[in-house]
CSV table of C-alpha atoms in Angstrom, one decimal:
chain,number,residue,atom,x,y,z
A,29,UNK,CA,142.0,166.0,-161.7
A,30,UNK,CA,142.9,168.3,-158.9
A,31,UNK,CA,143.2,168.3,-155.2
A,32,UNK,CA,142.1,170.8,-152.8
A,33,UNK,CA,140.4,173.2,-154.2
A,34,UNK,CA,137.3,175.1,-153.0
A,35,UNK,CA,135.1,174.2,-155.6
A,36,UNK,CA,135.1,172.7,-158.9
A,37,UNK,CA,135.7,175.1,-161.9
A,38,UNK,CA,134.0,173.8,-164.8
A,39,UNK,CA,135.0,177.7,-166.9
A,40,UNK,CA,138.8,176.3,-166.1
A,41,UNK,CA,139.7,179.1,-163.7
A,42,UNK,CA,141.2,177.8,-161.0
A,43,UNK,CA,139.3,178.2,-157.8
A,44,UNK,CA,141.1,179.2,-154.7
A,45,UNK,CA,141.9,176.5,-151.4
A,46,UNK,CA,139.7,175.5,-149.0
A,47,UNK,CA,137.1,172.9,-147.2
A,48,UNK,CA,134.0,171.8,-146.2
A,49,UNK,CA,131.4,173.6,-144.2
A,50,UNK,CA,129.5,175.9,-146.8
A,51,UNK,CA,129.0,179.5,-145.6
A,52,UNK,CA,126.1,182.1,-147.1
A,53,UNK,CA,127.6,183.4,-150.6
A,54,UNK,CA,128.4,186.9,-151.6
A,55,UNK,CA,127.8,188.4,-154.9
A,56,UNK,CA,131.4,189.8,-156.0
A,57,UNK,CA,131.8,192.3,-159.4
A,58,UNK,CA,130.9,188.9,-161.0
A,59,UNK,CA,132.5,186.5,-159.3
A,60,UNK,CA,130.7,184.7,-155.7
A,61,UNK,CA,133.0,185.0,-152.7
A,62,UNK,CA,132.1,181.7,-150.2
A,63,UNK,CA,133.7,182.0,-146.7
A,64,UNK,CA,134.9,178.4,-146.1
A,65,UNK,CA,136.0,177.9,-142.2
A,66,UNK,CA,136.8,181.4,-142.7
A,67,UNK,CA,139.0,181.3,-145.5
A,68,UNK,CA,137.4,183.7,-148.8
A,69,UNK,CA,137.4,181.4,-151.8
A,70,UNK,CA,136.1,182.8,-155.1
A,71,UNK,CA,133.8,180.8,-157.0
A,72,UNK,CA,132.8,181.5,-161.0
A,73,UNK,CA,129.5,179.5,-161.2
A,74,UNK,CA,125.6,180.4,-159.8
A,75,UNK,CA,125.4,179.4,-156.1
A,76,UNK,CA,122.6,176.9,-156.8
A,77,UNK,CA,125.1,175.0,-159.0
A,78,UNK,CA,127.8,175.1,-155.9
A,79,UNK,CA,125.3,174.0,-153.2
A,80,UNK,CA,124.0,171.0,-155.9
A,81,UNK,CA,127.6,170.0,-156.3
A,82,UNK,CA,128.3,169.9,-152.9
A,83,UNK,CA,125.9,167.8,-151.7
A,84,UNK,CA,126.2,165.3,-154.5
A,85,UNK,CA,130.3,165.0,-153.2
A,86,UNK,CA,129.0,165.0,-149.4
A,87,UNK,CA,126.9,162.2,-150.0
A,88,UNK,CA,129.2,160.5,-152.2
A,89,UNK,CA,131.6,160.4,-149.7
A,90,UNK,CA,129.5,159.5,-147.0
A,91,UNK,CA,128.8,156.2,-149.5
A,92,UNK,CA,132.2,155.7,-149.6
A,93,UNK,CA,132.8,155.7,-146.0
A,94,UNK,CA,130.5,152.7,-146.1
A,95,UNK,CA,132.0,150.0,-148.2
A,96,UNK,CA,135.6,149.7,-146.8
A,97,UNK,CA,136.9,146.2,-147.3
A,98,UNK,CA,140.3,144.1,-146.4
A,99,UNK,CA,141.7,141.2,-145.8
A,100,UNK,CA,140.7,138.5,-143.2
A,101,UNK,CA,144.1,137.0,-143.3
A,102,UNK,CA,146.6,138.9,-140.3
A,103,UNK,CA,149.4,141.5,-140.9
A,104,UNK,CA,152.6,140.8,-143.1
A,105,UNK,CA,154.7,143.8,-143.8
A,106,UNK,CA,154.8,144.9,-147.2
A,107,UNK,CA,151.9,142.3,-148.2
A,108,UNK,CA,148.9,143.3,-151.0
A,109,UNK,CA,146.0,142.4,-151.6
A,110,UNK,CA,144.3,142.0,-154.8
A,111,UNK,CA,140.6,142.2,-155.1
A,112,UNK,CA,138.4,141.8,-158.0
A,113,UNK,CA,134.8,142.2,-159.8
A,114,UNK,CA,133.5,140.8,-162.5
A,115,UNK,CA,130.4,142.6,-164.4
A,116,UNK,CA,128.0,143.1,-167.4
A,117,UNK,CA,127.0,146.0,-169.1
A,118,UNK,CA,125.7,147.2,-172.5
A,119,UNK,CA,125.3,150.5,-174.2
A,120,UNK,CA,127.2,152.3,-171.4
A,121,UNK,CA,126.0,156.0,-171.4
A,122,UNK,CA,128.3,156.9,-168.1
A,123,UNK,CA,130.7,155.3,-166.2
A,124,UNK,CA,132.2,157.5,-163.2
A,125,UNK,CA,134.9,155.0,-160.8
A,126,UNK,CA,135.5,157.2,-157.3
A,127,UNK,CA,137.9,155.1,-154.9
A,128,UNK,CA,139.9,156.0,-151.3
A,129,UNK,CA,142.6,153.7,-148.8
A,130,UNK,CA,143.9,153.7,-145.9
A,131,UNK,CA,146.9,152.5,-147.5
A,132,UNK,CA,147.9,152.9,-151.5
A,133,UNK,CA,145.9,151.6,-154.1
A,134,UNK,CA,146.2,151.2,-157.9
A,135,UNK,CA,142.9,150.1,-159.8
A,136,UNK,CA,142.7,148.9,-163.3
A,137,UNK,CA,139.4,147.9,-165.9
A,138,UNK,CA,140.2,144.7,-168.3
A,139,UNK,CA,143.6,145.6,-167.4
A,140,UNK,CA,144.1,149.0,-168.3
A,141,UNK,CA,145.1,151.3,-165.1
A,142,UNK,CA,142.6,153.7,-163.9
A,143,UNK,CA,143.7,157.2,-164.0
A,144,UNK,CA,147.6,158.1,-164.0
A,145,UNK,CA,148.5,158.7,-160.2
A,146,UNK,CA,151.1,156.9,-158.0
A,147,UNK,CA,150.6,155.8,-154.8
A,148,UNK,CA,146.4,156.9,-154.8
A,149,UNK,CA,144.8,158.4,-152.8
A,150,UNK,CA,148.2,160.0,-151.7
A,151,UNK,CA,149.7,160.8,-147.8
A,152,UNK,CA,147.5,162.6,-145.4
A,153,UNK,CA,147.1,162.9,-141.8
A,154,UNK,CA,144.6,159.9,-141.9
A,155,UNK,CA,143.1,160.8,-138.0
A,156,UNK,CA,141.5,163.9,-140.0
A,157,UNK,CA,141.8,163.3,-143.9
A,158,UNK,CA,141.4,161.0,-146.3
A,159,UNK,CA,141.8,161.9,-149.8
A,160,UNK,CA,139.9,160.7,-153.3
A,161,UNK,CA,139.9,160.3,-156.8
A,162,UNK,CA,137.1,160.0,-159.2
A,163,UNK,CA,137.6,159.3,-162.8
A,164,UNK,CA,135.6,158.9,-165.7
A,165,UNK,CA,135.8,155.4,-166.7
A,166,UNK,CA,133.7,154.4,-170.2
A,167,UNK,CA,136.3,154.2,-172.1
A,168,UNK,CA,137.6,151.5,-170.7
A,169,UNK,CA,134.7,149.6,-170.5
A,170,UNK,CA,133.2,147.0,-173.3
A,171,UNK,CA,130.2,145.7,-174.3
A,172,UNK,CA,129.5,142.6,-172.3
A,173,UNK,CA,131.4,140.8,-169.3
A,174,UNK,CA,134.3,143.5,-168.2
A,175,UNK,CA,136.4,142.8,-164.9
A,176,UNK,CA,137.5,145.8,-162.2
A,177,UNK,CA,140.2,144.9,-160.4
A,178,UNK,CA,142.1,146.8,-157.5
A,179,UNK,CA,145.6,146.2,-156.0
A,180,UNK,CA,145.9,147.6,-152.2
A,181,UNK,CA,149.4,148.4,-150.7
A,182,UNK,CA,150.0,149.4,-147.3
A,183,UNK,CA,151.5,152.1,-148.1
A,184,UNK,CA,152.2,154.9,-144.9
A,185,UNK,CA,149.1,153.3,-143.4
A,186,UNK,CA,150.5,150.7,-142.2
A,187,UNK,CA,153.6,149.9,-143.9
A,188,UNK,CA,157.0,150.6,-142.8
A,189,UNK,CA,157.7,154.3,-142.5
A,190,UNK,CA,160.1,156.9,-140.6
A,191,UNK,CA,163.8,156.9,-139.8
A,192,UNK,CA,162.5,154.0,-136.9
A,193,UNK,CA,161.4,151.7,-138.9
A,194,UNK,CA,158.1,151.8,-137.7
A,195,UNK,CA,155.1,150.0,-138.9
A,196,UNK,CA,151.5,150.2,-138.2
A,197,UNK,CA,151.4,153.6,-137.3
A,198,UNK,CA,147.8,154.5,-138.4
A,199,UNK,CA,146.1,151.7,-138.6
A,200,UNK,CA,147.0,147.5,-138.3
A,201,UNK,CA,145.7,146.7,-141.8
A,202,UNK,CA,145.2,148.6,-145.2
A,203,UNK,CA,141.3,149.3,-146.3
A,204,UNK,CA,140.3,150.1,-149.9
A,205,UNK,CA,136.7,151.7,-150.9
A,206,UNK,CA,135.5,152.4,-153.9
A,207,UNK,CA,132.2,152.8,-156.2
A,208,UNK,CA,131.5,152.6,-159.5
A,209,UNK,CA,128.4,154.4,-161.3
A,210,UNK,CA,127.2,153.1,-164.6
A,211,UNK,CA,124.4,154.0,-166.4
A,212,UNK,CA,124.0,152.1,-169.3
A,213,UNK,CA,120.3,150.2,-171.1
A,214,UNK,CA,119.9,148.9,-167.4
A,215,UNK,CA,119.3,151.9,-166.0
A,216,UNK,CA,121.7,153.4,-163.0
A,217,UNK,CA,123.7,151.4,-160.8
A,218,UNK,CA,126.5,151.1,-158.3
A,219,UNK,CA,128.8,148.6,-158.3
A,220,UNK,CA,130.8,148.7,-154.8
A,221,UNK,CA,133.6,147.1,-152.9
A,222,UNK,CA,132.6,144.0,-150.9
A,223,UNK,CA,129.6,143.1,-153.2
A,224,UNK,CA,130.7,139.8,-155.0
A,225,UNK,CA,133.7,140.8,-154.5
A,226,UNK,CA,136.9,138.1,-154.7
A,227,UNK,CA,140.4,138.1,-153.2
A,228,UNK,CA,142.9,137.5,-155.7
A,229,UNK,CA,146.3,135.4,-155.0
A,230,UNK,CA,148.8,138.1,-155.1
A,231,UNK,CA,151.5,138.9,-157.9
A,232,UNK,CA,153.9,141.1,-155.2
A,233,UNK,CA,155.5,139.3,-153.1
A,234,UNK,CA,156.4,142.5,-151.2
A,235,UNK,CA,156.0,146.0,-151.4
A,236,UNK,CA,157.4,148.7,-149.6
A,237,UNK,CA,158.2,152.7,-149.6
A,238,UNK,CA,161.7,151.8,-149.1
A,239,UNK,CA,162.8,148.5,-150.3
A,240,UNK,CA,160.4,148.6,-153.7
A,241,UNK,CA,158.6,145.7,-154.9
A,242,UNK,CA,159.0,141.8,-155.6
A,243,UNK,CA,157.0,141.2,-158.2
A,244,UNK,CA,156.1,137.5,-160.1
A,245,UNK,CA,154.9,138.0,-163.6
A,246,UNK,CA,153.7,134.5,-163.8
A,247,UNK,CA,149.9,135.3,-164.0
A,248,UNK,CA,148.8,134.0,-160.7
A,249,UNK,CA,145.5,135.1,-159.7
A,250,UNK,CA,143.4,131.9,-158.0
A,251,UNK,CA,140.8,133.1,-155.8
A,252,UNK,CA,142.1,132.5,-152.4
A,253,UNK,CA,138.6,134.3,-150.4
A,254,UNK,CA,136.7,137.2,-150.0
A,255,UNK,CA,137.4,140.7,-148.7
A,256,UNK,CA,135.7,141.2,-145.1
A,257,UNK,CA,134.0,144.7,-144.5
A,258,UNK,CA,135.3,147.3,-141.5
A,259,UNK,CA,133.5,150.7,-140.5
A,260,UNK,CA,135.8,153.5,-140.0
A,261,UNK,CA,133.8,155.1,-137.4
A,262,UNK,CA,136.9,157.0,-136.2
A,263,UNK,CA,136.6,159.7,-139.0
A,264,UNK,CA,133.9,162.3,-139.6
A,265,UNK,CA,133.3,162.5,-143.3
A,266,UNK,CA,133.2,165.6,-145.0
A,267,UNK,CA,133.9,166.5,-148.4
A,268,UNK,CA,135.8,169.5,-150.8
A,269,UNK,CA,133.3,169.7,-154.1
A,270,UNK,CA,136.2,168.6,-156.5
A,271,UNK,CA,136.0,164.9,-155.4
A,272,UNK,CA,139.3,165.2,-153.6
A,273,UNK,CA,139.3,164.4,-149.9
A,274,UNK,CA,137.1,163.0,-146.9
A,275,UNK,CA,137.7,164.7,-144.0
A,276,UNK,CA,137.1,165.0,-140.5
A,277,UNK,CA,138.5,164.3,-136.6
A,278,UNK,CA,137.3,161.3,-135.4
A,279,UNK,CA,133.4,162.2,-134.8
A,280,UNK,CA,134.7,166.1,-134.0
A,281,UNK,CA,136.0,165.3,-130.7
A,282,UNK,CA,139.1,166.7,-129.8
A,283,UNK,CA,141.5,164.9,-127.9
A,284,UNK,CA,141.2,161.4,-130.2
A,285,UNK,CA,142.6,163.2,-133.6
A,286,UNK,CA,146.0,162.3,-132.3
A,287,UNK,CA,145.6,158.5,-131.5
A,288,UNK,CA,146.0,155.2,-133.6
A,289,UNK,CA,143.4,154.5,-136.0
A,290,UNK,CA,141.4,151.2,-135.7
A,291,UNK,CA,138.3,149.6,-137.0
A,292,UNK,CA,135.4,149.2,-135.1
């Protein structure tokens, strides 16, 4: 998996840097030249295959925008929340597991850890990007009852950060998104954060860029509530075709990119 670039390169040549905003191709000695926000990236599949991906990843992320969940309960520094769902399925065809946080988040399927990256999505300039992962997932699922569960840090959302100290920068609480696609003897569905969803009794005690983690490996996990749903209506979702990032300036207005992020 690979952030950033242009557009996916399912020939494995690697594709050149850019984002959003598709622009009229070119036809190049072979290749397709697309002028991203004025930046040239060169491309090595048809252009109906391009603008088909793109959209898919546009409106992915636009679904993803939708479903961010957290906690009810009030800050605590270096605090995380666990969240779980519990689900059926039989003769998976396709399982495809796409997440984002504001914050860190690790997710795992009947306890086996999604994907290999630390501190997911990554750090980003949260006013104007958000980034994303999606992973193949059916593997790791089994025939029958199977359980997703996430773990969300705050990460440099909200958690302490800087030389000061400071806390809370971007945001006052950590948010975790995610869907997973299945298509399996039931057809195609989406199983998404919030939707019989359950919040978990922590195993960290604390957990924190600078001062590590406190962790009890005593199995707790009683269900202590349920996740509560926020809209981030302070970012403008857009999307690179790779599956890598959200972004956007708070609706395109200048002048608000700079401020706090909040929920409304």
């Amino acid at each position: 998996m690979e952030h950033g670039s242009c557009f996916p390169d399912h020939a494995g040549r690697k594709s050149e840097r850019g984002c959003s905003d598709l622009r009229k191709p070119q036809k190049l000695g072979g290749q397709f030249s697309v002028k991203v926000h004025g930046v040239k990236c060169r491309v090595y599949e048809s252009v109906c295959s391009l603008v088909h991906s793109w959209k898919e990843e546009t409106q992915g992320m636009e679904e993803l925008k939708m479903h961010f969940i957290t906690s009810d309960r009030g800050y605590r520094e270096g605090e995380v929340f666990v969240y779980e769902q519990k689900f059926t399925v039989k003769d998976v065809k396709k399982a495809v597991f796409t997440a984002t946080a504001l914050g860190v988040y690790e997710a795992e399927i009947n306890g086996v850890k999604i994907g290999k990256q630390m501190f997911a999505p990554g750090y980003s300039y949260y006013p104007r990007r958000v980034l994303y992962q999606t992973y193949e997932v059916s593997a790791l699922l089994r025939e029958g009852a199977n359980t997703l569960r996430v773990y969300l840090g705050q990460g440099w959302y909200c958690g302490r950060f800087l030389c000061e100290n400071k806390t809370q920068i971007y945001g006052e609480k950590p948010a975790v998104s995610w869907i997973l696609k299945i298509e399996d003897a039931a057809g195609v569905r989406d199983i998404v954060s919030g939707e019989q969803t359950d919040e978990l009794e922590s195993p960290y005690g604390y957990a924190g860029e600078y001062d590590g983690e406190i962790y009890f490996a005593d199995g707790r996990s009683a269900v202590i509530g349920h996740p509560v749903s926020i809209k981030t209506n302070w970012i403008c979702v857009g999307a690179d075709a790779d599956g890598s990032r959200v972004t956007g300036r708070d609706g395109g207005k200048r002048g608000k990119a700079d401020r706090k992020c909040d929920y409304s």
